[in-house]
Amino acid sequence: MAELALVRISLKLVWGLIANRAIARLETGNPTDEKLRQLLLSEFRKLHEELDALRRKELVAATAFMENAYEILNDDPGEAIKEFNKARDAAQVALGVVKELHDKILATKIMIASAIHEFVDKPDVAASLCMKYVSRLNSLPMVANASCAQISPRMGTKWRWGGSEARQELLGKISEINRCVRHFVTDQTSGIKYLESDCSHINVEGRLVNPVTDFILLRSCMELTALKEGFGTPICMVVVESKMFFAQTQAAVSGKRDAFLGNAIKALDLETGSVSQLVGHAGVVLCLAVAGSHLVSGSFDKNILIWDANSCKCVHILTGHEGSVRSLAVNDSHIFSGSTDCTIKVWDSITFQLHHTLEGHSAPVTALAVSNRHLFSAEVSGPIKYWDLKKFTCLHDIKSPGNISKMHILNSNLLVAFDQKLSVINLGNLREVAITKHPAELALIIDRNLCTASESTLSSLDVHNMNIIGLKAFKDSDVLYNIKCMHYEEMTGYLYVTALCTTANSKEKYVVFRL
């Protein structure tokens, strides 16, 4: 660090040579002083290069210590812990002196990874350090400025360290660091500890931005796997207990026994890549939902099956509907099923016993949205019904804006996707407060935002001001993409997307991506 101090002193001395009027001449580039100007600017460039190199020395050292630690981790864990400690110390010094944001991000990554390994036997200590380090990253002025430019384009002049692509790449990395820390802390200790801390947000002019969810589409996209030929056409998917479950169109089979196989739910193990089948439905599976560690499936066969996600075994069969089950919704205490028999059935999410049958629709129930207090249900051509979940009675009928495909409850609003548009209904007065021509072939809620998919593009919509705060386009010069289904897994903070990929020679395959 003595060398760094020396360079700083040298810099001050050079500035002293051109004090007062000379500084003003440099700024204006007065031709009479061009030689002096060029000479001094050249010296400054050299000094900046030397200063940057010295600043990055600690970062280079931290990286080297970490590499050493990983090399000996299996053979000598005790010595590796010492190397992780050195890496963490060097990275902390580097964070304070490096200038570029990407260097600060790298230093934070090293600090977090080193803390996790160094205190492997003390998860509480590791969690506290990780939250401290990510909080420090989130509070950097450059991070706040980048976030401000992303969510409020009109304020984008505050970001001066590169174009929009560079900014979004950096925010994507910050989002991934925050995701990793949240997952680690929640998995090792308690999610409450993370949520109650102030480390998980970026303060942007008084507004708290959640980098995990607000910038989810800015993260790098990883191709997990291509579904094998004959897998079927995915209709919808969910993730439970490290397994991805797909409902698909009926496969071509023959025989009564094979009819069950043709309607099997496919389970993809995200850790091993193995695929298994959940056989039990006699008709096409039309909808899936998650209830704790269970998978819930509704089918054309009028039944609802409850599956243990770990064993992939059916543990309950819920019967009673007289029509196919078209929609499912789950809250903290109940499972709701909407059917073509025009009813909604309410099941206990622990005992799976039938509690109520809600009647009132005159057409098949096609969409449900639920909170712990209220339920909204939509039918093919009639109104949206608003149910009170204390008395299980219908409170109001809301005029339908059109052919509804999905509904979501977000804060005090009901979001209704219909006819390639999005309607926002205020739950206080049940009036439409906004409508946008936002393509939404698929839609899901991610924290405070609505994530939609249309053809090959994902969009993240800030419903508060109806601004798009993130886009992710799946594109390749030789491949056409069409997004078919998506699922946000809250525990890990991952967004999973399945897309149909068509190559130049018209070959098709379904590929699963993760953000």
XYZ file of C-alpha atoms in Angstrom:
515
model
C 0.000 0.000 0.000
C 3.075 2.286 0.307
C 3.311 2.275 -3.483
C -0.286 3.380 -3.737
C 0.336 6.251 -1.333
C 3.374 7.287 -3.365
C 1.330 7.462 -6.563
C -1.306 9.543 -4.813
C 1.364 11.968 -3.593
C 2.791 12.163 -7.111
C -0.632 12.941 -8.467
C -1.075 15.774 -5.973
C 2.333 17.195 -6.920
C 1.477 17.206 -10.619
C -1.822 18.903 -9.927
C 0.057 21.479 -7.898
C 2.078 22.445 -10.979
C -1.049 23.507 -12.863
C -3.090 25.101 -10.115
C -5.572 27.916 -10.575
C -5.450 29.439 -14.094
C -3.542 26.506 -15.592
C -6.388 24.151 -14.640
C -8.917 26.329 -16.412
C -6.715 26.375 -19.515
C -6.511 22.600 -19.473
C -10.260 22.298 -19.285
C -10.795 24.618 -22.226
C -7.858 23.322 -24.229
C -6.389 26.775 -24.966
C -4.254 26.401 -28.166
C -1.475 28.607 -26.739
C -0.908 26.056 -24.022
C -1.387 22.966 -26.222
C 2.076 21.554 -25.595
C 1.681 21.949 -21.850
C -1.799 20.480 -22.041
C -0.744 17.425 -24.025
C 2.279 16.852 -21.793
C 0.270 16.997 -18.594
C -2.607 14.919 -19.977
C -0.075 12.299 -21.023
C 1.392 12.289 -17.516
C -2.049 11.991 -15.993
C -2.891 9.022 -18.212
C 0.270 7.276 -17.083
C -0.466 8.038 -13.453
C -4.023 6.745 -13.785
C -2.781 3.526 -15.371
C -0.240 3.053 -12.566
C -2.855 3.881 -9.951
C -5.395 1.438 -11.426
C -2.768 -1.292 -11.637
C -1.809 -0.776 -7.991
C -5.445 -0.689 -6.927
C -6.055 -4.020 -8.637
C -3.031 -5.691 -7.015
C -5.104 -6.655 -3.977
C -7.831 -8.008 -6.228
C -5.320 -10.102 -8.182
C -3.928 -11.371 -4.876
C -7.421 -12.233 -3.607
C -8.120 -14.206 -6.769
C -4.816 -16.081 -6.414
C -5.508 -16.953 -2.768
C -8.940 -18.244 -3.699
C -7.572 -20.374 -6.544
C -5.022 -21.874 -4.145
C -7.782 -22.610 -1.639
C -9.904 -24.501 -4.159
C -6.906 -26.491 -5.382
C -6.144 -27.877 -1.914
C -9.691 -27.927 -0.502
C -10.151 -31.696 -0.782
C -6.627 -32.703 0.244
C -6.015 -30.207 3.056
C -9.231 -28.483 4.238
C -7.482 -26.788 7.162
C -4.883 -25.109 4.963
C -7.593 -24.220 2.449
C -9.507 -22.336 5.144
C -6.405 -20.228 5.790
C -6.197 -19.418 2.067
C -9.891 -18.488 1.996
C -9.228 -16.160 4.936
C -6.381 -14.488 3.014
C -8.601 -14.179 -0.062
C -11.390 -12.593 1.985
C -9.020 -10.092 3.627
C -7.418 -9.116 0.307
C -10.824 -8.755 -1.367
C -12.046 -6.462 1.425
C -9.051 -4.186 0.853
C -9.608 -4.326 -2.909
C -13.270 -3.353 -2.574
C -12.227 -0.108 -0.945
C -9.636 0.901 -3.532
C -10.661 -0.448 -6.957
C -12.430 2.073 -9.150
C -14.480 0.064 -11.637
C -17.811 -1.434 -10.610
C -17.024 -4.784 -12.242
C -13.911 -4.998 -10.016
C -16.001 -4.237 -6.947
C -18.437 -6.957 -7.984
C -15.573 -9.451 -8.340
C -14.222 -8.478 -4.911
C -17.674 -9.012 -3.379
C -17.978 -12.439 -5.005
C -14.613 -13.479 -3.553
C -15.570 -12.201 -0.091
C -18.883 -14.088 -0.106
C -17.501 -17.363 -1.491
C -14.534 -17.244 0.902
C -16.768 -16.591 3.918
C -18.980 -19.564 3.050
C -15.957 -21.900 2.936
C -14.002 -20.323 5.785
C -16.911 -20.669 8.211
C -18.359 -23.891 6.858
C -18.842 -25.134 10.441
C -20.405 -21.846 11.562
C -23.267 -21.138 9.122
C -24.636 -18.264 11.230
C -21.293 -16.462 11.021
C -21.036 -17.119 7.288
C -24.604 -15.888 6.747
C -23.988 -12.682 8.696
C -20.825 -11.938 6.731
C -22.527 -12.644 3.403
C -25.375 -10.263 4.264
C -22.850 -7.642 5.338
C -20.920 -7.927 2.069
C -23.962 -7.858 -0.202
C -25.323 -4.871 1.753
C -22.061 -3.041 1.131
C -22.314 -3.785 -2.595
C -25.964 -2.695 -2.794
C -25.193 0.598 -1.025
C -22.496 1.695 -3.502
C -23.451 4.987 -5.235
C -22.618 3.465 -8.631
C -25.077 0.620 -7.978
C -27.800 3.068 -6.942
C -27.150 5.166 -10.060
C -27.266 2.123 -12.337
C -30.520 0.980 -10.695
C -32.013 4.446 -11.038
C -31.162 4.559 -14.742
C -32.720 1.108 -15.251
C -36.045 1.654 -13.499
C -36.369 5.360 -14.363
C -35.025 5.970 -17.894
C -35.677 9.694 -17.610
C -33.011 9.773 -14.879
C -30.538 7.794 -16.943
C -28.080 10.691 -17.149
C -26.894 9.719 -13.661
C -25.223 6.630 -15.130
C -21.894 7.647 -16.659
C -19.896 4.416 -16.743
C -20.864 2.914 -20.091
C -23.924 2.301 -22.250
C -27.178 0.565 -21.360
C -25.837 -2.892 -22.255
C -22.873 -2.520 -19.888
C -25.179 -1.218 -17.162
C -27.626 -4.086 -17.564
C -24.828 -6.656 -17.540
C -23.525 -5.264 -14.247
C -27.003 -5.170 -12.702
C -27.535 -8.751 -13.831
C -24.385 -9.786 -11.951
C -25.520 -7.871 -8.877
C -28.901 -9.598 -9.077
C -27.215 -13.010 -9.202
C -24.984 -12.204 -6.189
C -28.039 -11.150 -4.197
C -29.879 -14.303 -5.288
C -27.008 -16.525 -4.139
C -26.797 -14.834 -0.746
C -30.555 -14.989 -0.206
C -30.617 -18.685 -1.094
C -27.638 -19.460 1.148
C -28.964 -17.551 4.155
C -32.471 -19.000 3.775
C -31.147 -22.531 3.335
C -28.585 -22.454 6.152
C -30.329 -20.353 8.771
C -33.725 -18.717 8.448
C -35.450 -16.792 5.712
C -36.735 -14.416 8.393
C -33.153 -13.413 9.212
C -32.611 -12.366 5.611
C -35.967 -10.660 5.131
C -35.643 -8.666 8.353
C -32.213 -7.360 7.390
C -31.737 -4.282 5.221
C -29.174 -5.991 2.998
C -31.591 -7.180 0.343
C -32.520 -3.857 -1.275
C -30.982 -0.970 -3.180
C -32.161 2.459 -2.084
C -33.031 4.480 -5.184
C -34.180 7.945 -4.152
C -36.320 6.571 -1.323
C -37.630 3.594 -3.259
C -36.375 0.162 -2.218
C -35.412 -1.911 -5.257
C -35.097 -5.679 -4.868
C -32.229 -6.721 -7.185
C -33.154 -10.424 -7.000
C -36.562 -9.912 -8.586
C -36.495 -6.435 -10.163
C -33.427 -7.260 -12.269
C -34.081 -10.962 -12.805
C -34.263 -10.627 -16.602
C -30.867 -8.909 -16.674
C -29.104 -12.038 -15.424
C -27.218 -14.297 -17.805
C -29.351 -17.104 -19.232
C -28.190 -20.707 -18.915
C -29.404 -23.568 -21.087
C -30.114 -26.439 -18.685
C -31.190 -29.205 -21.023
C -32.959 -30.072 -24.245
C -35.994 -32.296 -23.767
C -35.594 -35.603 -25.554
C -37.526 -36.385 -28.701
C -40.909 -37.866 -27.826
C -41.041 -35.914 -24.550
C -44.276 -34.256 -25.660
C -45.438 -30.660 -26.006
C -45.263 -28.829 -22.637
C -48.467 -27.099 -21.539
C -47.254 -25.810 -18.184
C -44.502 -26.473 -15.654
C -43.696 -26.017 -11.972
C -40.626 -26.672 -9.812
C -40.874 -28.514 -6.490
C -38.055 -29.980 -4.389
C -35.378 -29.686 -7.129
C -37.617 -31.357 -9.710
C -39.293 -29.749 -12.700
C -42.740 -31.138 -13.534
C -44.321 -30.800 -16.976
C -47.921 -31.195 -18.073
C -47.996 -31.996 -21.781
C -50.293 -32.780 -24.653
C -51.334 -36.414 -24.878
C -48.704 -38.696 -26.392
C -49.635 -41.141 -29.150
C -50.224 -44.501 -27.420
C -52.378 -47.591 -27.792
C -54.322 -49.673 -25.278
C -56.061 -48.828 -22.012
C -52.938 -49.100 -19.894
C -51.015 -46.977 -22.355
C -53.713 -44.279 -22.123
C -52.483 -43.554 -18.588
C -48.889 -43.435 -19.843
C -49.911 -41.014 -22.578
C -51.207 -38.580 -19.945
C -48.301 -38.981 -17.539
C -46.681 -35.932 -15.972
C -42.963 -35.785 -16.755
C -40.520 -35.025 -13.926
C -37.043 -33.701 -14.739
C -34.535 -33.951 -11.876
C -32.588 -30.675 -11.970
C -29.593 -32.207 -10.200
C -29.153 -35.476 -12.101
C -30.968 -34.720 -15.364
C -32.960 -37.956 -15.127
C -36.593 -38.027 -16.296
C -39.387 -39.981 -14.625
C -43.123 -40.302 -15.264
C -46.006 -39.672 -12.878
C -48.715 -42.049 -14.078
C -52.234 -41.652 -12.692
C -54.419 -39.439 -14.847
C -56.689 -40.986 -17.474
C -57.061 -37.673 -19.323
C -54.831 -34.820 -20.435
C -53.367 -32.841 -17.528
C -54.561 -29.253 -17.912
C -53.021 -27.456 -14.918
C -50.376 -27.792 -12.205
C -49.821 -26.075 -8.849
C -47.508 -26.327 -5.836
C -48.756 -26.906 -2.279
C -45.762 -27.078 0.058
C -43.751 -30.151 -0.899
C -46.606 -31.535 -2.973
C -47.457 -31.264 -6.653
C -51.127 -30.730 -7.490
C -52.466 -31.673 -10.926
C -55.875 -31.154 -12.532
C -57.015 -33.119 -15.549
C -59.576 -33.673 -18.254
C -60.496 -36.853 -16.320
C -62.247 -34.618 -13.694
C -59.816 -35.611 -10.933
C -57.201 -33.750 -8.898
C -54.124 -35.758 -7.918
C -51.758 -34.893 -5.069
C -48.180 -36.095 -5.583
C -45.241 -36.343 -3.223
C -42.583 -34.334 -5.081
C -39.647 -36.320 -3.696
C -40.911 -39.832 -4.445
C -43.116 -38.834 -7.419
C -45.861 -41.036 -5.921
C -49.552 -40.167 -5.895
C -50.663 -39.759 -2.247
C -54.241 -38.492 -2.682
C -56.953 -38.469 -5.340
C -59.527 -35.683 -4.998
C -62.836 -36.430 -6.703
C -66.148 -34.619 -6.947
C -65.990 -32.423 -10.024
C -68.368 -33.374 -12.831
C -66.290 -31.667 -15.484
C -62.611 -31.331 -16.376
C -60.385 -29.364 -13.991
C -59.142 -26.333 -15.915
C -57.492 -24.204 -13.214
C -55.820 -24.500 -9.811
C -54.790 -21.962 -7.170
C -53.204 -22.350 -3.729
C -52.924 -20.128 -0.648
C -51.585 -20.846 2.846
C -54.523 -23.034 3.878
C -56.465 -24.226 0.845
C -56.314 -25.582 -2.699
C -58.893 -24.196 -5.139
C -59.980 -26.004 -8.306
C -62.020 -24.508 -11.149
C -63.928 -26.810 -13.476
C -66.026 -26.954 -16.609
C -68.900 -28.000 -14.317
C -69.073 -24.251 -13.450
C -68.047 -24.786 -9.810
C -65.019 -24.098 -7.652
C -64.078 -26.617 -4.987
C -62.099 -25.683 -1.891
C -59.799 -28.343 -0.383
C -57.778 -28.326 2.826
C -54.091 -28.132 1.815
C -52.984 -30.434 4.664
C -55.752 -33.044 5.005
C -56.924 -32.626 1.376
C -60.540 -32.889 2.536
C -63.266 -31.009 0.639
C -64.364 -27.913 2.600
C -66.643 -25.994 0.251
C -68.144 -25.991 -3.217
C -68.614 -22.481 -4.612
C -71.461 -22.111 -7.089
C -72.569 -19.142 -9.133
C -70.803 -19.347 -12.491
C -72.925 -20.124 -15.536
C -69.989 -21.179 -17.733
C -66.754 -23.190 -17.277
C -64.325 -21.669 -14.783
C -61.076 -20.989 -16.665
C -58.917 -18.831 -14.369
C -58.377 -18.353 -10.628
C -56.409 -15.872 -8.517
C -56.221 -16.174 -4.741
C -54.802 -14.485 -1.637
C -55.344 -15.507 1.976
C -58.455 -13.314 2.144
C -59.981 -13.250 -1.318
C -60.558 -15.393 -4.386
C -61.226 -14.224 -7.945
C -62.638 -16.568 -10.568
C -63.259 -16.040 -14.271
C -65.442 -17.916 -16.712
C -65.423 -18.152 -20.485
C -67.745 -15.268 -21.275
C -69.235 -13.992 -18.006
C -68.080 -11.711 -15.181
C -65.183 -12.116 -12.758
C -66.496 -13.215 -9.364
C -64.997 -11.803 -6.162
C -65.264 -14.243 -3.202
C -64.791 -13.636 0.518
C -62.748 -16.506 1.986
C -64.011 -16.024 5.543
C -67.634 -16.711 4.714
C -66.978 -18.324 1.301
C -69.594 -16.146 -0.347
C -69.516 -14.066 -3.520
C -69.166 -10.381 -2.718
C -69.229 -8.810 -6.183
C -69.330 -9.460 -9.897
C -66.710 -7.541 -11.877
C -67.228 -6.867 -15.559
C -64.872 -8.980 -17.641
C -62.592 -6.964 -19.959
C -62.471 -9.759 -22.539
C -61.290 -13.313 -23.115
C -59.309 -13.839 -19.898
C -56.249 -16.085 -19.985
C -54.691 -15.376 -16.561
C -55.384 -13.420 -13.381
C -52.970 -12.373 -10.611
C -53.322 -10.515 -7.323
C -50.526 -8.007 -6.726
C -50.679 -5.749 -3.669
C -54.039 -3.972 -3.906
C -54.626 -4.732 -7.589
C -56.049 -7.547 -9.676
C -54.103 -8.026 -12.909
C -56.115 -9.505 -15.750
C -54.425 -10.736 -18.922
C -56.786 -10.867 -21.893
C -56.661 -10.572 -25.688
C -52.969 -9.521 -25.701
C -53.742 -6.749 -23.214
C -53.370 -6.222 -19.487
C -56.057 -4.695 -17.278
C -55.323 -3.413 -13.749
C -58.326 -3.403 -11.405
C -58.129 -1.590 -8.063
C -59.394 -3.888 -5.294
C -60.563 -0.924 -3.213
C -63.236 0.290 -5.623
C -63.147 -2.612 -8.138
C -62.574 -0.170 -10.978
C -60.141 -0.493 -13.833
C -57.332 1.975 -13.207
C -55.082 1.136 -16.144
C -54.967 -0.859 -19.327
C -52.017 -1.457 -21.573
C -51.488 -3.185 -24.898
C -48.792 -5.346 -23.404
C -48.449 -8.771 -25.066
C -49.000 -11.412 -22.396
C -49.374 -14.888 -23.844
C -47.920 -16.116 -20.544
C -47.726 -14.239 -17.245
C -46.619 -14.771 -13.654
C -45.948 -12.654 -10.582
C -42.354 -12.197 -9.414
C -42.443 -10.262 -6.149
C -43.871 -6.809 -7.039
C -43.611 -7.183 -10.807
C -45.438 -9.002 -13.559
C -43.293 -11.143 -15.845
C -44.837 -11.796 -19.248
C -43.821 -13.801 -22.295
C -44.709 -13.167 -25.916
C -43.139 -15.244 -28.676
C -39.377 -15.076 -27.942
C -39.307 -12.180 -25.459
C -39.705 -11.969 -21.691
C -40.700 -8.652 -20.108
C -40.724 -7.487 -16.501
C -43.407 -4.886 -15.893
C -43.450 -2.524 -12.925
C -47.199 -2.418 -12.355
C -46.910 0.667 -10.148
C -46.086 2.913 -13.094
C -46.616 0.441 -15.986
C -42.954 0.708 -17.033
C -40.931 -2.148 -18.459
C -37.855 -2.506 -16.234
C -36.303 -5.534 -17.912
C -36.336 -7.477 -21.175
C -34.825 -10.798 -22.176
C -34.957 -11.783 -25.836
C -34.134 -15.344 -26.832
C -32.475 -15.001 -30.193
C -29.943 -16.701 -32.389
C -29.084 -16.192 -36.021
C -29.919 -19.802 -36.867
C -32.688 -20.559 -34.360
C -36.231 -19.293 -33.822
C -37.518 -19.362 -30.229
C -41.091 -19.511 -28.966
C -41.587 -19.442 -25.187
C -44.114 -22.080 -24.108
C -44.082 -22.041 -20.321
C -42.237 -20.521 -17.359
C -42.058 -20.807 -13.586
C -40.491 -18.706 -10.819
C -39.064 -20.733 -7.932
C -39.139 -18.484 -4.882
C -36.822 -20.558 -2.693
C -33.850 -20.354 -5.054
C -34.845 -17.150 -6.868
C -34.522 -18.817 -10.278
C -36.776 -18.217 -13.265
C -37.182 -21.299 -15.477
C -38.282 -21.012 -19.100
C -39.116 -23.700 -21.655
C -38.985 -22.624 -25.291
C -39.590 -24.319 -28.624
C -36.444 -23.943 -30.731
C -36.712 -24.267 -34.504
C -33.469 -24.493 -36.480
C -32.831 -23.328 -40.046
C -33.495 -26.845 -41.370
C -36.877 -26.877 -39.543
C -35.824 -29.249 -36.774
C -37.687 -28.616 -33.541
C -36.775 -29.258 -29.916
C -37.835 -27.984 -26.519
C -35.080 -26.402 -24.425
C -35.170 -25.497 -20.725
C -33.382 -22.299 -19.678
C -32.643 -20.832 -16.257
C -32.150 -17.209 -15.262
